[in-house]
Structure formats: structure tokens, C-alpha cells
CSV table of C-alpha atoms and ligand atoms in Angstrom, one decimal:
chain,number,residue,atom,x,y,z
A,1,UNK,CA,1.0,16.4,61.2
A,2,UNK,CA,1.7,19.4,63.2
A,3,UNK,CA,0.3,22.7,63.3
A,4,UNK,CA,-0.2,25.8,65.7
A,5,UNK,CA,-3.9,25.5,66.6
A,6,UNK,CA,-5.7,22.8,65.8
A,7,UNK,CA,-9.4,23.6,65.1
A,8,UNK,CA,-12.5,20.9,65.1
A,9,UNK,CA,-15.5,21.9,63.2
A,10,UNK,CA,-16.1,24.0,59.7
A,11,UNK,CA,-19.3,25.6,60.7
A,12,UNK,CA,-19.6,28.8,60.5
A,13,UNK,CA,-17.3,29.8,64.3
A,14,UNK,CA,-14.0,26.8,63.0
A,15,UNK,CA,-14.1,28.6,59.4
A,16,UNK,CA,-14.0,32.0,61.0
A,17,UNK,CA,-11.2,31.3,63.4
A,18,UNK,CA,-9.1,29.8,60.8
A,19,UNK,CA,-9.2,33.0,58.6
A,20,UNK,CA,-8.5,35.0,61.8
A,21,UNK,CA,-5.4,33.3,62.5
A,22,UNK,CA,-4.5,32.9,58.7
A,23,UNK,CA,-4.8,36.4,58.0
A,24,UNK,CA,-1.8,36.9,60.8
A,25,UNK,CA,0.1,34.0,59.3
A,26,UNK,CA,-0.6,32.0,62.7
A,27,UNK,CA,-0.6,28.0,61.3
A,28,UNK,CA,-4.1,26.0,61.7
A,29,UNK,CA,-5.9,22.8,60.2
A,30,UNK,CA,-9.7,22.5,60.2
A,31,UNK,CA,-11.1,19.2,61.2
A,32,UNK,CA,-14.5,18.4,59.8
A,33,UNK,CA,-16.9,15.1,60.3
A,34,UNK,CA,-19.4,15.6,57.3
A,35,UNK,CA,-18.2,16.4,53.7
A,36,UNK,CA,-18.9,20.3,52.2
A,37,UNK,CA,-22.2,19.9,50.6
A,38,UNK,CA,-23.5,18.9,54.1
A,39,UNK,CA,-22.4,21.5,56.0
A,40,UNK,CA,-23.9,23.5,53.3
A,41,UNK,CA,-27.3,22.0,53.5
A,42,UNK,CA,-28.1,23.1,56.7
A,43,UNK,CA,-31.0,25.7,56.9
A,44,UNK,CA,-30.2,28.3,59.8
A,45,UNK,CA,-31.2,31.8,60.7
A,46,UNK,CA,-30.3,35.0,58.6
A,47,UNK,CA,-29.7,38.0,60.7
A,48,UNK,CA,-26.4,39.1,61.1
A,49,UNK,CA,-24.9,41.6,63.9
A,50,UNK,CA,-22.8,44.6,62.5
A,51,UNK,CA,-20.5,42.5,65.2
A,52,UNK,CA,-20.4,39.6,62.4
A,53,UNK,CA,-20.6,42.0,59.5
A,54,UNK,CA,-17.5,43.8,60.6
A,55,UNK,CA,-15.2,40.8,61.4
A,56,UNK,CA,-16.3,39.8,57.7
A,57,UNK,CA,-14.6,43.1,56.6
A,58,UNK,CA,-11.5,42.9,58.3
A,59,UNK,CA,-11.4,39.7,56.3
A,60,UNK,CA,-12.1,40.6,53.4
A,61,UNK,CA,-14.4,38.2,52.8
A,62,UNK,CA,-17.3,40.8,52.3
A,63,UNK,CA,-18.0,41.2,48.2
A,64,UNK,CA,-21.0,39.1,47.9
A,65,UNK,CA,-22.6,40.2,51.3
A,66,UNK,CA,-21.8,43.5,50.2
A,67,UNK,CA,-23.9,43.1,47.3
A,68,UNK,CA,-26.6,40.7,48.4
A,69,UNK,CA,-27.1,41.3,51.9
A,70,UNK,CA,-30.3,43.6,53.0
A,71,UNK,CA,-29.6,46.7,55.2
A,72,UNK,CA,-32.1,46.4,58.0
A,73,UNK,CA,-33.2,49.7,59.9
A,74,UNK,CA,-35.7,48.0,62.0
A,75,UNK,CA,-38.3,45.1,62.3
A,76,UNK,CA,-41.4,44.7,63.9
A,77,UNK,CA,-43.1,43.2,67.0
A,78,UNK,CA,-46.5,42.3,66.7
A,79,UNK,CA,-49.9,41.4,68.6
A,80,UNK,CA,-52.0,40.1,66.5
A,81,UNK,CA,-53.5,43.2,65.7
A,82,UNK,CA,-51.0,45.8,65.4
A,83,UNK,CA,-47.0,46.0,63.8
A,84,UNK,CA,-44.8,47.9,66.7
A,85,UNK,CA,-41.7,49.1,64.8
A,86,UNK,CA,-38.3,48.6,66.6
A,87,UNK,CA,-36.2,51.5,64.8
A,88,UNK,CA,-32.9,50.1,65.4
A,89,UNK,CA,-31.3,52.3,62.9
A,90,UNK,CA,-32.6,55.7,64.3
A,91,UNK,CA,-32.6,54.1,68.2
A,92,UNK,CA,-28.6,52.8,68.2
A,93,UNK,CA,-27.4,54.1,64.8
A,94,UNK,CA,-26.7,50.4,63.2
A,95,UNK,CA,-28.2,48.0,61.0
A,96,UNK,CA,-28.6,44.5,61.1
A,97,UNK,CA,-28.0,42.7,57.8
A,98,UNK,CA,-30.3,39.9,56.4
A,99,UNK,CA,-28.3,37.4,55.0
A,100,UNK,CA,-28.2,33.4,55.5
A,101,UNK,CA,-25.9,31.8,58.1
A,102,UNK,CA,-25.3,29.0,54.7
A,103,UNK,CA,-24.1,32.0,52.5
A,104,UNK,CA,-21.9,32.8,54.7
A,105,UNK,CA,-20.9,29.6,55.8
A,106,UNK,CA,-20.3,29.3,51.9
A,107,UNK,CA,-18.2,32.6,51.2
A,108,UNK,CA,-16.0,31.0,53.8
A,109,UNK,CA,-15.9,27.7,52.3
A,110,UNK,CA,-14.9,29.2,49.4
A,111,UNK,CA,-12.3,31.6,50.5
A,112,UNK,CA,-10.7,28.9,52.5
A,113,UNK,CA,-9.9,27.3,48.7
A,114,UNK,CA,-8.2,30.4,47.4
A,115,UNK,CA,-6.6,31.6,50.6
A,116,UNK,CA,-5.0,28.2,51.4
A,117,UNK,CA,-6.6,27.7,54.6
A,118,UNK,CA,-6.7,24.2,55.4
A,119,UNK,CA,-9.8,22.0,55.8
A,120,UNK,CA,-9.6,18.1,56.5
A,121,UNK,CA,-13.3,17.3,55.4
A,122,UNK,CA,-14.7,13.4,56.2
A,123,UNK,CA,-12.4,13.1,59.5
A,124,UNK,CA,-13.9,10.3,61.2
A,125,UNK,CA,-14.1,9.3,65.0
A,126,UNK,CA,-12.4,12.6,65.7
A,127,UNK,CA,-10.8,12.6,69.5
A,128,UNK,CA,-8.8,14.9,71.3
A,129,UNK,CA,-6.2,14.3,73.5
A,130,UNK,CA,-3.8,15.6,76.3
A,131,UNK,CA,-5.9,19.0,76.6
A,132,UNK,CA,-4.9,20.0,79.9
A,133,UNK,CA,-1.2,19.8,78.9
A,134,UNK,CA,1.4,21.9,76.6
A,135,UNK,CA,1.4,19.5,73.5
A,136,UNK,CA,-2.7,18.2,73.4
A,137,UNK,CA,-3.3,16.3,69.8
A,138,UNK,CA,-6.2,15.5,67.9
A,139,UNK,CA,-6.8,11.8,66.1
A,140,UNK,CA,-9.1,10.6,63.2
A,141,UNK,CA,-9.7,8.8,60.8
A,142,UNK,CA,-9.4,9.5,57.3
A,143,UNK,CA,-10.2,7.4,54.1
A,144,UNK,CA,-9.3,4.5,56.5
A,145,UNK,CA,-6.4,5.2,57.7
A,146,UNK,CA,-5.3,6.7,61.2
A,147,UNK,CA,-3.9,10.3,61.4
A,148,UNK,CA,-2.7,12.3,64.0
A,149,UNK,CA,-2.6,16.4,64.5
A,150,UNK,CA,-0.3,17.7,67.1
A,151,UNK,CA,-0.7,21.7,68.2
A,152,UNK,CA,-0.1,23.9,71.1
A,153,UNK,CA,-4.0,24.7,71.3
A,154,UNK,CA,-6.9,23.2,70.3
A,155,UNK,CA,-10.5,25.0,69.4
A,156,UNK,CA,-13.5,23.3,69.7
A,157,UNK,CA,-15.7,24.7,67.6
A,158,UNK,CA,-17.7,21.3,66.6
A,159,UNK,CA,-21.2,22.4,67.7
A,160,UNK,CA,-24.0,20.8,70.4
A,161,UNK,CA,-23.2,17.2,69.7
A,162,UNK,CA,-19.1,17.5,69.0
A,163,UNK,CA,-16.7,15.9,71.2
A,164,UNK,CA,-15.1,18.9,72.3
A,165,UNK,CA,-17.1,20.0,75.0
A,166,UNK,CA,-16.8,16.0,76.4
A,167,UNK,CA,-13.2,16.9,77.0
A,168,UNK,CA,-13.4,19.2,79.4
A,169,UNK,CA,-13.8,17.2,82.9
A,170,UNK,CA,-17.3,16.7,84.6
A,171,UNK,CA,-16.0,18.0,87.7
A,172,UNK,CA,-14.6,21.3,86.7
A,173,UNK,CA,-18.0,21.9,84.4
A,174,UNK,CA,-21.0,23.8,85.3
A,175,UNK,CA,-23.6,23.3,82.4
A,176,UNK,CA,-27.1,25.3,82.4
A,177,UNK,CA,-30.4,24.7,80.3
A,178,UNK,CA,-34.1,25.4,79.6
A,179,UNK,CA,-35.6,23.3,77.0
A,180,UNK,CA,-38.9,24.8,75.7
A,181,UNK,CA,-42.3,23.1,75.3
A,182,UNK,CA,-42.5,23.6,71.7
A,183,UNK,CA,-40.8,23.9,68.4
A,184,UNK,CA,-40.2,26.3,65.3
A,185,UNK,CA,-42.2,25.1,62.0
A,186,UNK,CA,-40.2,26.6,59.2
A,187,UNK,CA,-40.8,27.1,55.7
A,188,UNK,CA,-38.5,28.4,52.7
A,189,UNK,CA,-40.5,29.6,49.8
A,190,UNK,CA,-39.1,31.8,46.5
A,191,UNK,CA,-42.2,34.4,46.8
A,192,UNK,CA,-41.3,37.9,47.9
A,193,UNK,CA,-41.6,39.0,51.8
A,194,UNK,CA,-45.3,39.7,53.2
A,195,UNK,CA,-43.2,43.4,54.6
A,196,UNK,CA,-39.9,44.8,53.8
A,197,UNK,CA,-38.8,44.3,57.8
A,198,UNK,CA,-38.7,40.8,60.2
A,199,UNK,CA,-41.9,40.5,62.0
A,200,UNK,CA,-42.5,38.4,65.6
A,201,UNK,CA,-45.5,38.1,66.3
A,202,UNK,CA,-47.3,37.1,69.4
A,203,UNK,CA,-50.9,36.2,68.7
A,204,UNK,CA,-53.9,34.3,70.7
A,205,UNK,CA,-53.1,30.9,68.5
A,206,UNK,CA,-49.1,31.1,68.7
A,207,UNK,CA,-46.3,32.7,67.8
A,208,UNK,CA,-45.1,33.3,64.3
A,209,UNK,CA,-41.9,34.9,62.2
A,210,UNK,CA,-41.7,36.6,58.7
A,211,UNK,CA,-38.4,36.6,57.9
A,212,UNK,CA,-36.8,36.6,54.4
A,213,UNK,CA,-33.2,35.8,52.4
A,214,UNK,CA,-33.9,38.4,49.6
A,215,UNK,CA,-36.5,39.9,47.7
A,216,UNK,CA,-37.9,36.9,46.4
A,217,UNK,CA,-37.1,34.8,49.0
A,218,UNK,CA,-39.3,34.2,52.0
A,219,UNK,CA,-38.9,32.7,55.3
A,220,UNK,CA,-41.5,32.0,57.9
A,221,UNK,CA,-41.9,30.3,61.2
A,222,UNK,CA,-44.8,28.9,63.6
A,223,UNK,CA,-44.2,27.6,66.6
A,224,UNK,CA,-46.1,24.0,67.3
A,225,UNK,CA,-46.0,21.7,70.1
A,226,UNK,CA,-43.1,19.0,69.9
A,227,UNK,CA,-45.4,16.4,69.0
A,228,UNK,CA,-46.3,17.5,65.6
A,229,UNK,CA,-45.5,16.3,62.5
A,230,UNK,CA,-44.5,18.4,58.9
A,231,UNK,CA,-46.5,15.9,57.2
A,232,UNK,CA,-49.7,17.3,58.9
A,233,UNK,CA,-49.0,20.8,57.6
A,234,UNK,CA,-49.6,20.9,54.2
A,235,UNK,CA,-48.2,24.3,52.6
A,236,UNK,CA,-52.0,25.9,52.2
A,237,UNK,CA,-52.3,24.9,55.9
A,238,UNK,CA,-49.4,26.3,57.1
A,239,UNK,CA,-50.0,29.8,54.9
A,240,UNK,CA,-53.2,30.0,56.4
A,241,UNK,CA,-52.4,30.0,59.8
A,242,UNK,CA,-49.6,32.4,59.0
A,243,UNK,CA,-52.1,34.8,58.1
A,244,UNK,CA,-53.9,34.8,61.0
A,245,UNK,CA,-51.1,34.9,63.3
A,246,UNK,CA,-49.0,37.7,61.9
A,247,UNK,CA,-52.0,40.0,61.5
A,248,UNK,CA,-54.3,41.4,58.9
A,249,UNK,CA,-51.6,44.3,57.7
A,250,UNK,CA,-48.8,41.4,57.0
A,251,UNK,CA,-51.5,39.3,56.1
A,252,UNK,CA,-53.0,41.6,52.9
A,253,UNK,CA,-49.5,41.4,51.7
A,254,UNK,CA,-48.8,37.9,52.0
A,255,UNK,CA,-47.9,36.0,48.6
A,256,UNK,CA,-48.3,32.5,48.6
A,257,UNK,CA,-46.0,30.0,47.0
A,258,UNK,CA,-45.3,25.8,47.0
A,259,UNK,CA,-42.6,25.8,49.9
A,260,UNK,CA,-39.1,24.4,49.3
A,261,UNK,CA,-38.2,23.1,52.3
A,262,UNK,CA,-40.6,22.5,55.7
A,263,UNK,CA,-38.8,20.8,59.1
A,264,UNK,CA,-39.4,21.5,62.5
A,265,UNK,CA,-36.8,22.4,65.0
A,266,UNK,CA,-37.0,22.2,68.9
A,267,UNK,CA,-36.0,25.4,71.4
A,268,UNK,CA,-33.1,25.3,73.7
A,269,UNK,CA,-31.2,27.8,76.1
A,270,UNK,CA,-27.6,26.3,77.2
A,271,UNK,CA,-24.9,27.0,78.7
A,272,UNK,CA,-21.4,25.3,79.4
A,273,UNK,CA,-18.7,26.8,82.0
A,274,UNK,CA,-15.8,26.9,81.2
A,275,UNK,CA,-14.8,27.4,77.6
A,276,UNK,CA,-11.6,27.1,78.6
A,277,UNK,CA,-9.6,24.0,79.7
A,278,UNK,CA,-6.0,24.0,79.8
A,279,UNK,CA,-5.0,24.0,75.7
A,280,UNK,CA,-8.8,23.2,74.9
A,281,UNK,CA,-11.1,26.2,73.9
A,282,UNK,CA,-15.1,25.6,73.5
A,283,UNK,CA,-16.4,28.6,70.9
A,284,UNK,CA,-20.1,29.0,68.7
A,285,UNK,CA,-22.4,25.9,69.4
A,286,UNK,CA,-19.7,23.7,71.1
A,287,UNK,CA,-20.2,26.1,74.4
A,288,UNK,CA,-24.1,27.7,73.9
A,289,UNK,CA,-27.6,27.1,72.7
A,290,UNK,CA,-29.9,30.2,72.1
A,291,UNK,CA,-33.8,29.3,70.7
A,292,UNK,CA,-33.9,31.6,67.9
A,293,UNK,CA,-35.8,34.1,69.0
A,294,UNK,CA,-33.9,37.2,67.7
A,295,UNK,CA,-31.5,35.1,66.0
A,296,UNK,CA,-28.2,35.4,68.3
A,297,UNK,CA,-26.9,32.1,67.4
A,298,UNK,CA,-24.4,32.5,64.6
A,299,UNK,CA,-23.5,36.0,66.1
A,300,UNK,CA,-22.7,34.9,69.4
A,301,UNK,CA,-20.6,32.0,67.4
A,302,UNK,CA,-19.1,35.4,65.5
A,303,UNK,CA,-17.8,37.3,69.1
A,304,UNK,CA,-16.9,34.1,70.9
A,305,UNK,CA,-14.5,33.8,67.7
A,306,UNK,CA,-13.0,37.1,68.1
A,307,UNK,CA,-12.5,37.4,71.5
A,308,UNK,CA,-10.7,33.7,70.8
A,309,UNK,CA,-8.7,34.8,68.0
A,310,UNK,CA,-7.1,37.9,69.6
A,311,UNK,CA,-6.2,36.3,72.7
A,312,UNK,CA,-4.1,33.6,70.2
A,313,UNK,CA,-2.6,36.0,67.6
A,314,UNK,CA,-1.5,37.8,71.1
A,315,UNK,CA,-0.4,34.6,72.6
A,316,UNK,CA,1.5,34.0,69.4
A,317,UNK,CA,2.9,37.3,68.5
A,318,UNK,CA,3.3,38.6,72.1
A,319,UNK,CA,3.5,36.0,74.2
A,320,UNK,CA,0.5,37.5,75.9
A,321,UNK,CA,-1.1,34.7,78.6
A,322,UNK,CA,-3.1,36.9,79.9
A,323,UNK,CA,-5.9,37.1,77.3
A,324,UNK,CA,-5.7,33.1,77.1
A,325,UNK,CA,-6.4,33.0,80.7
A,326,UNK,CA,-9.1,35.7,80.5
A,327,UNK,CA,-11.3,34.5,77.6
A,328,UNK,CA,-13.8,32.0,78.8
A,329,UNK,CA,-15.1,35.0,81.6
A,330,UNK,CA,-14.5,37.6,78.7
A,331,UNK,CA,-16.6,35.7,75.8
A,332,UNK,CA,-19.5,34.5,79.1
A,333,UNK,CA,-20.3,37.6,79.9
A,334,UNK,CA,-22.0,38.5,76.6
A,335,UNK,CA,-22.8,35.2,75.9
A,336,UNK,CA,-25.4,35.2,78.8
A,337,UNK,CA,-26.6,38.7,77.6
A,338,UNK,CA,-27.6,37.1,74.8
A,339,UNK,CA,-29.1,34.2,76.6
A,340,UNK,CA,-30.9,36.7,79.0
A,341,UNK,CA,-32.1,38.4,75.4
A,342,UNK,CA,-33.0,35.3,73.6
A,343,UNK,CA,-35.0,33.8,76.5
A,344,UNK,CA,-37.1,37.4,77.2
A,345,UNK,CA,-38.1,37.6,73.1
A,346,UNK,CA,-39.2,34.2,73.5
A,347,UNK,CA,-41.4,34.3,76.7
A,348,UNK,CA,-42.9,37.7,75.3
A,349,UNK,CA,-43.7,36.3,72.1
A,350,UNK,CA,-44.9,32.3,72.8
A,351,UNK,CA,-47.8,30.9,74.4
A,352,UNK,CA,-47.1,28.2,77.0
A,353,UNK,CA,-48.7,25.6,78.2
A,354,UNK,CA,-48.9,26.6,81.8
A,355,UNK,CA,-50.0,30.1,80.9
A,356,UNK,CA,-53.1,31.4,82.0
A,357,UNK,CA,-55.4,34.4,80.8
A,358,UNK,CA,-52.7,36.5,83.9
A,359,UNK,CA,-49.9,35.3,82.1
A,360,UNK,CA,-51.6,36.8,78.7
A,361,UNK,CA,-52.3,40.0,80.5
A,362,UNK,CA,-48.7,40.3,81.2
A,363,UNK,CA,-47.8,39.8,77.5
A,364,UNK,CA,-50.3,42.1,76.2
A,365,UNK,CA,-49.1,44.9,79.0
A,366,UNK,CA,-45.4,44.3,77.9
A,367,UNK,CA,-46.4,45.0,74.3
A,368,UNK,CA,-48.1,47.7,75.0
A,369,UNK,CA,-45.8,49.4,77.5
A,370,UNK,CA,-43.1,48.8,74.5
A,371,UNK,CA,-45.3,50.4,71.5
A,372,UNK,CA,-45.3,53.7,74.1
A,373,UNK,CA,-41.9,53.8,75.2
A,374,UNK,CA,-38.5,54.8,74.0
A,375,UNK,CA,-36.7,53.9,76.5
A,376,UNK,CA,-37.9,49.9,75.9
A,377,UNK,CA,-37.2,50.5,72.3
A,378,UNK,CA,-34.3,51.3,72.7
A,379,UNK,CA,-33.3,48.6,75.0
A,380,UNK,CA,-34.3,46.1,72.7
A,381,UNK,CA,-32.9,47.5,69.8
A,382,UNK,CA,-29.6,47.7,71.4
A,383,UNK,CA,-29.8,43.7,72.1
A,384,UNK,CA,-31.4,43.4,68.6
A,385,UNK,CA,-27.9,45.1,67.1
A,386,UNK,CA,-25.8,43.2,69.2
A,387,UNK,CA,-24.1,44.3,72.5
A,388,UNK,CA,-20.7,45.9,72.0
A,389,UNK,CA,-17.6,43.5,72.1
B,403,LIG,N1,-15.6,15.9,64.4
B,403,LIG,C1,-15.4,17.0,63.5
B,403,LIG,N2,-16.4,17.9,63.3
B,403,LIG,C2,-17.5,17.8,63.9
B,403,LIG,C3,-17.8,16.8,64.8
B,403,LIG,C4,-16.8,15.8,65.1
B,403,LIG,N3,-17.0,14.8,65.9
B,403,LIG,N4,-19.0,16.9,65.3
B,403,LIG,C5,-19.5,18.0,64.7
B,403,LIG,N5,-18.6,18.6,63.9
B,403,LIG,C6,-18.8,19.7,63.0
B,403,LIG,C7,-20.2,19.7,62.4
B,403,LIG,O1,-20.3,18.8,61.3
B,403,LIG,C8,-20.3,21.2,62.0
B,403,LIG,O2,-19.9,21.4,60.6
B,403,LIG,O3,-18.7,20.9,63.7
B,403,LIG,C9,-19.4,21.9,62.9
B,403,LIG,C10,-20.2,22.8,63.9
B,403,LIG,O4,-20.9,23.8,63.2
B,403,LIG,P1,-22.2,24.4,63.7
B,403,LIG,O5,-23.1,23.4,64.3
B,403,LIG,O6,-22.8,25.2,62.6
B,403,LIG,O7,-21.8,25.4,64.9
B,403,LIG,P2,-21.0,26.7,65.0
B,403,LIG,O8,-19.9,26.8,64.0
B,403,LIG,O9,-20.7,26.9,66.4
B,403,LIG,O10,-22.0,27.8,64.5
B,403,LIG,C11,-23.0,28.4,65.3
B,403,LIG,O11,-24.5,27.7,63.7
B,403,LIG,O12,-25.4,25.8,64.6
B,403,LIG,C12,-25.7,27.1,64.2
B,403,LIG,O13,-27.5,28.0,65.2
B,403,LIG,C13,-26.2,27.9,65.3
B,403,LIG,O14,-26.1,29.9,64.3
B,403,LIG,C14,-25.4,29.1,65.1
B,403,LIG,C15,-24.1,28.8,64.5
B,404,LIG,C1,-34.5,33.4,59.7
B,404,LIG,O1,-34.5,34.2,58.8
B,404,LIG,O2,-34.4,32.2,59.5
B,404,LIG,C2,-34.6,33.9,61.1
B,404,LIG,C3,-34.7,35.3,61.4
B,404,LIG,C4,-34.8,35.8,62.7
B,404,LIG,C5,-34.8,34.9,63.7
B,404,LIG,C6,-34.7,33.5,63.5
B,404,LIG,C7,-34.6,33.0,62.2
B,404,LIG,O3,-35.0,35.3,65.0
């Protein structure tokens, strides 16, 4: 098989850059390990940057978004006591827009179908090969027997634990991290949201998130330390402890339902230099781990992607170099804007273990400072948004 640009991974940053290119008639296959209805199991975040929005627009692939997403003007910080409100709306003149990483994931899936983009799903023992020269490949497996996909580029967009990333040599790699002493307990449950806006809250017992997917939809979020177990958190434990943590306004308007679905997932900040190796590109989770903490993932898989797909379709259509060359610097630089974001929600909102009653001091200052300043508003609404590309 041969092909343009070769791309491994159908999360959410492969399925993107394969419409990108498609839509400019530049050729590209999809490699995937897992079959559709996995990918689509995965639970992730639901906050999506007018960044991610708007590349959904140019694509078209914007009707049921459109129609089902919720319009954010703002969300709230909180300290246990009090709800600060973030006016991102009035502060940088954008919304965010609620609205799951699987739906989308899904509108892609199934645009992919009618738009003939295409996806090799089940692709076993996926390697790649010959990156750092003008004809790289990829192999696999499929239904037993051997295949081989020749390209002039390959994207790696196969998350933390692909082989992409593996590609790229030791000694021409710089890799950052921060792994954090505790994870996110998550719950799904189909009761409406305890406030119409996302709340973080910081409070004397933890952290904790009300988020939602729609209107009768909930989703919420405690941290825990690494060592505990879902099965210890039955779903009246875990409501009660989000009432005491996001505060007695959220709390009054809480409505409690069975959850359908409960797993805990750990915190990490990472980074991988280059995303660039010769015909190898790293983009999304492949290159960069956020924790969740204002929910930059998906979105920082969304700009990666476009920076990526206009330095091909100019590669391809103007046999421009220049932007090939330039877009690991080009797509770092915000990435570690939202890594410098990501990190300073999370240390403003958790507790950790080698904090001290200083260490709370400082938390309780920053909050404060923030409820009685426009000018830190503002600066976290513009991260909140997204930065510009
Ligand atoms: N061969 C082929 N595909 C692979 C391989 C492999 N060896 N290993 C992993 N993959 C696939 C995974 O099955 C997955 O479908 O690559 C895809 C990577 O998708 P994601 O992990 O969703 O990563 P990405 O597309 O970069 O999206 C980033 O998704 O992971 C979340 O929180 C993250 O919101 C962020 C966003
Ligand atoms: C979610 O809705 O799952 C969500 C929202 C915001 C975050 C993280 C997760 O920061």
C-alpha cells in the first residue's frame, strides 16, 4: 500500500489530521490498534477551545456540536466557601463549549465513513520504519497477515503508550515530567448539573470538579491519593464528600443519582522534544501529557493538528519546507503554555502532601487576590479560552 502521509492512531488528533488533509485532497491512511467501539469507550474531558470548535467548522463536521454542545460564558473557582466567577465571555469575548472529547471522537468516526477517509482499525504490532529518510513505512499486522504502508511522512498521533514517540532517537530527545501525588475520582451520572457553569474547587479536605455533558448529564471529580480504590467509594460516599467540598451554594443544588461509570485516573505533566524527526511527526498525546486541570488535553491535541496539517497541505501544494522544518518549535511553544496553565490550576486547586498551613495561606491569598482582580481574571480566562494559534 502507498499513500501520502501515513497517520498512526484514530483518537481524536489521527481522525482530525486525516480530515485536514482529505479536505485538500492530500492522500492518507489511518492506522489504529483497538477496534471502534473501544476508542469509543474511553471517558475523557469535555471542554472544548473555540481553537477546536473552529477547526470543526472549517470541516464541516459541526451539525451535532452545533446543536448539542453548551455555550459556556464562564465557570467558577471556588474555596470552600465562596463561587469566584471567571467571566470568560465578557473578559476575552469567547466561549468555551461543553461537549465530550467521545462525541467528538464519534462525529469523526463517523464522518470518516461517509467522506471516504480511510481507517485501518485492529492493526496489530504496528512499527515504523526508515523515519529519518525520504521513503519511511509503516508495518502491521492485520487479520493475520503482514502489510506494509509506504508514505513520504508519517504522523504519530498514537497517544502516551504508542510507538511513535519510540522512534525518534534517545539521543536527539529531551523528555520532561511531573507526576502528581494523587489521582482524579470520576463519576458519570444522568442527573442534571449542581450549577449551570464548571466549578473547581479548592477546599480544606481536597479538591473537587462539577462538570457536566448536558443538561441531564453530570460529571464530577475528587481528587484521592493514588492508593485508593473505586470499590471503597460507594456512590452515597462519593456524593457526600462532593458536597462538602464544592461548597454549600453548589451543594443546595446538588441532585443525587446511581453513577454510571466510577474509575480513577492518575495526574501527569509531560513533555517530549522534538515532535519532529526527519519524516516522523509526534502530535496530541504521542508528544504531551497535561493533568486535567482546565481540561487542555484534547485542545492542545486540536492546535498541534493544525499547525501539522498546514505545514503538509503547504508542503504538498507549495512545496513549502519551511513550515515542515518550523513545526515542532511552532506547535512547543503553546504546548508549554498550556503546561505552564495546567500545572498552576492544579497547584492552586489540590492539597499536597508536603503542604503545610504556609502553603494553605498561599492558596487562600491567590484566591482571594483573584476574586478582587481583573487583571487575574482575565489572565486566566484568556488560558481558560485557549491561547491564540
Ligand atoms: N498502533 C496503532 N494505534 C495505536 C497504537 C499502536 N501501537 N497505540 C495506541 N494507538 C492508538 C490508540 O488506540 C488511540 O486510539 O492511538 C490513539 C491515540 O488516541 P488518544 O490517546 O485519544 O490521543 P490523541 O488523539 O492524541 O488525543 C488527545 O485524548 O488522550 C486524550 O486526554 C487526551 O484529551 C487528550 C486527547
Ligand atoms: C470533564 O467534564 O470531564 C472535565 C471538565 C473540565 C476539566 C476536566 C474534565 O478540567
Amino acid at each position: 500500500m502507498k499513500t501520502r502521509v501515513a497517520i498512526i492512531g484514530a483518537g481524536p488528533a489521527g481522525l482530525l489530521l486525516g480530515h485536514l488533509l482529505r479536505a485538500e485532497g492530500i492522500d492518507c491512511v489511518i492506522v489504529e490498534r483497538r477496534a471502534p467501539e473501544y476508542v469509543l469507550g474511553r471517558i475523557r474531558a469535555g471542554v472544548l477551545e473555540r481553537t477546536t470548535t473552529d477547526l470543526m467548522d472549517r470541516l464541516g463536521i459541526n451539525e451535532r456540536l452545533n446543536a448539542e454542545g453548551l455555550k459556556e460564558a464562564g465557570f467558577a473557582l471556588a474555596d470552600g466557601e465562596r463561587l469566584i466567577r471567571i467571566d470568560t465571555l465578557g473578559l476575552t469575548g469567547k466561549y468555551v463549549t461543553v461537549y465530550g472529547q467521545t462525541e467528538v471522537t464519534r462525529d469523526l468516526m463517523d464522518a470518516a465513513a461517509e467522506r471516504g477517509l480511510e481507517i485501518i482499525y485492529e492493526a496489530a504490532d504496528v512499527s515504523l520504519h526508515d523515519v529519518d529518510s525520504d521513503i519511511p513505512y509503516v508495518t502491521f499486522e492485520k487479520d493475520g497477515a503482514g502489510q506494509r504502508l509506504d508514505a513520504q511522512f508519517i504522523a504519530g498521533c498514537d497517544g502516551y503508550y504508542g510507538p511513535s514517540r519510540k522512534a525518534i532517537p534517545a539521543k536527539v530527545a529531551k523528555e520532561f515530567e511531573r507526576v502528581y501525588p494523587f489521582g482524579w475520582l470520576g463519576m458519570l451520572a444522568d442527573v442534571p448539573p449542581c450549577h449551570d457553569e464548571l466549578i473547581y474547587a479548592n477546599h480544606d479536605r481536597g479538591f473537587a470538579l462539577a462538570s457536566m455533558r448536558s443538561k441531564t448529564r453530570s460529571r464530577y471529580y475528587i481528587d484521592v491519593p493514588l492508593t485508593e480504590k473505586v470499590e471503597d467509594w460507594s456512590d452515597e460516599r462519593l456524593w457526600d464528600e462532593l458536597a462538602v467540598r464544592l461548597g454549600p451554594e453548589a451543594a443546595a443544588n446538588i441532585t443525587r443519582g446511581p453513577s454510571i461509570e466510577k474509575s480513577i485516573a492518575p495526574l501527569r505533566s509531560y513533555v517530549f522534544e522534538p515532535m519532529r524527526h526527519g519524516r516522523l511527526f509526534l502530535a496530541g498525546d504521542a508528544a504531551h501529557i497535561v493533568p486535567p486541570t482546565g481540561a487542555k488535553g484534547l485542545n492542545l491535541a486540536a492546535s498541534d493538528v493544525a499547525y501539522l496539517s498546514d505545514a503538509l497541505i503547504g508542503f504538498f501544494k507549495q512545496g513549502d519546507n519551511d513550515a515542515i522544518a518550523g513545526y515542532s518549535a511552532k506547535a512547543l511553544a503553546r504546548i508549554w503554555k498550556s503546561e505552564r496553565f495546567s500545572w498552576s490550576l492544579t497547584k492552586l486547586m489540590h492539597r499536597f502532601p508536603e503542604d503545610g498551613p504556609f502553603e494553605r495561606q498561599m492558596q487562600m491569598a491567590e484566591l482571594d487576590y483573584i476574586a478582587s482582580s481583573v487583571a487575574a481574571q482575565t489572565s486566566i480566562a484568556e488560558n481558560y479560552v485557549g491561547l491564540p494559534l
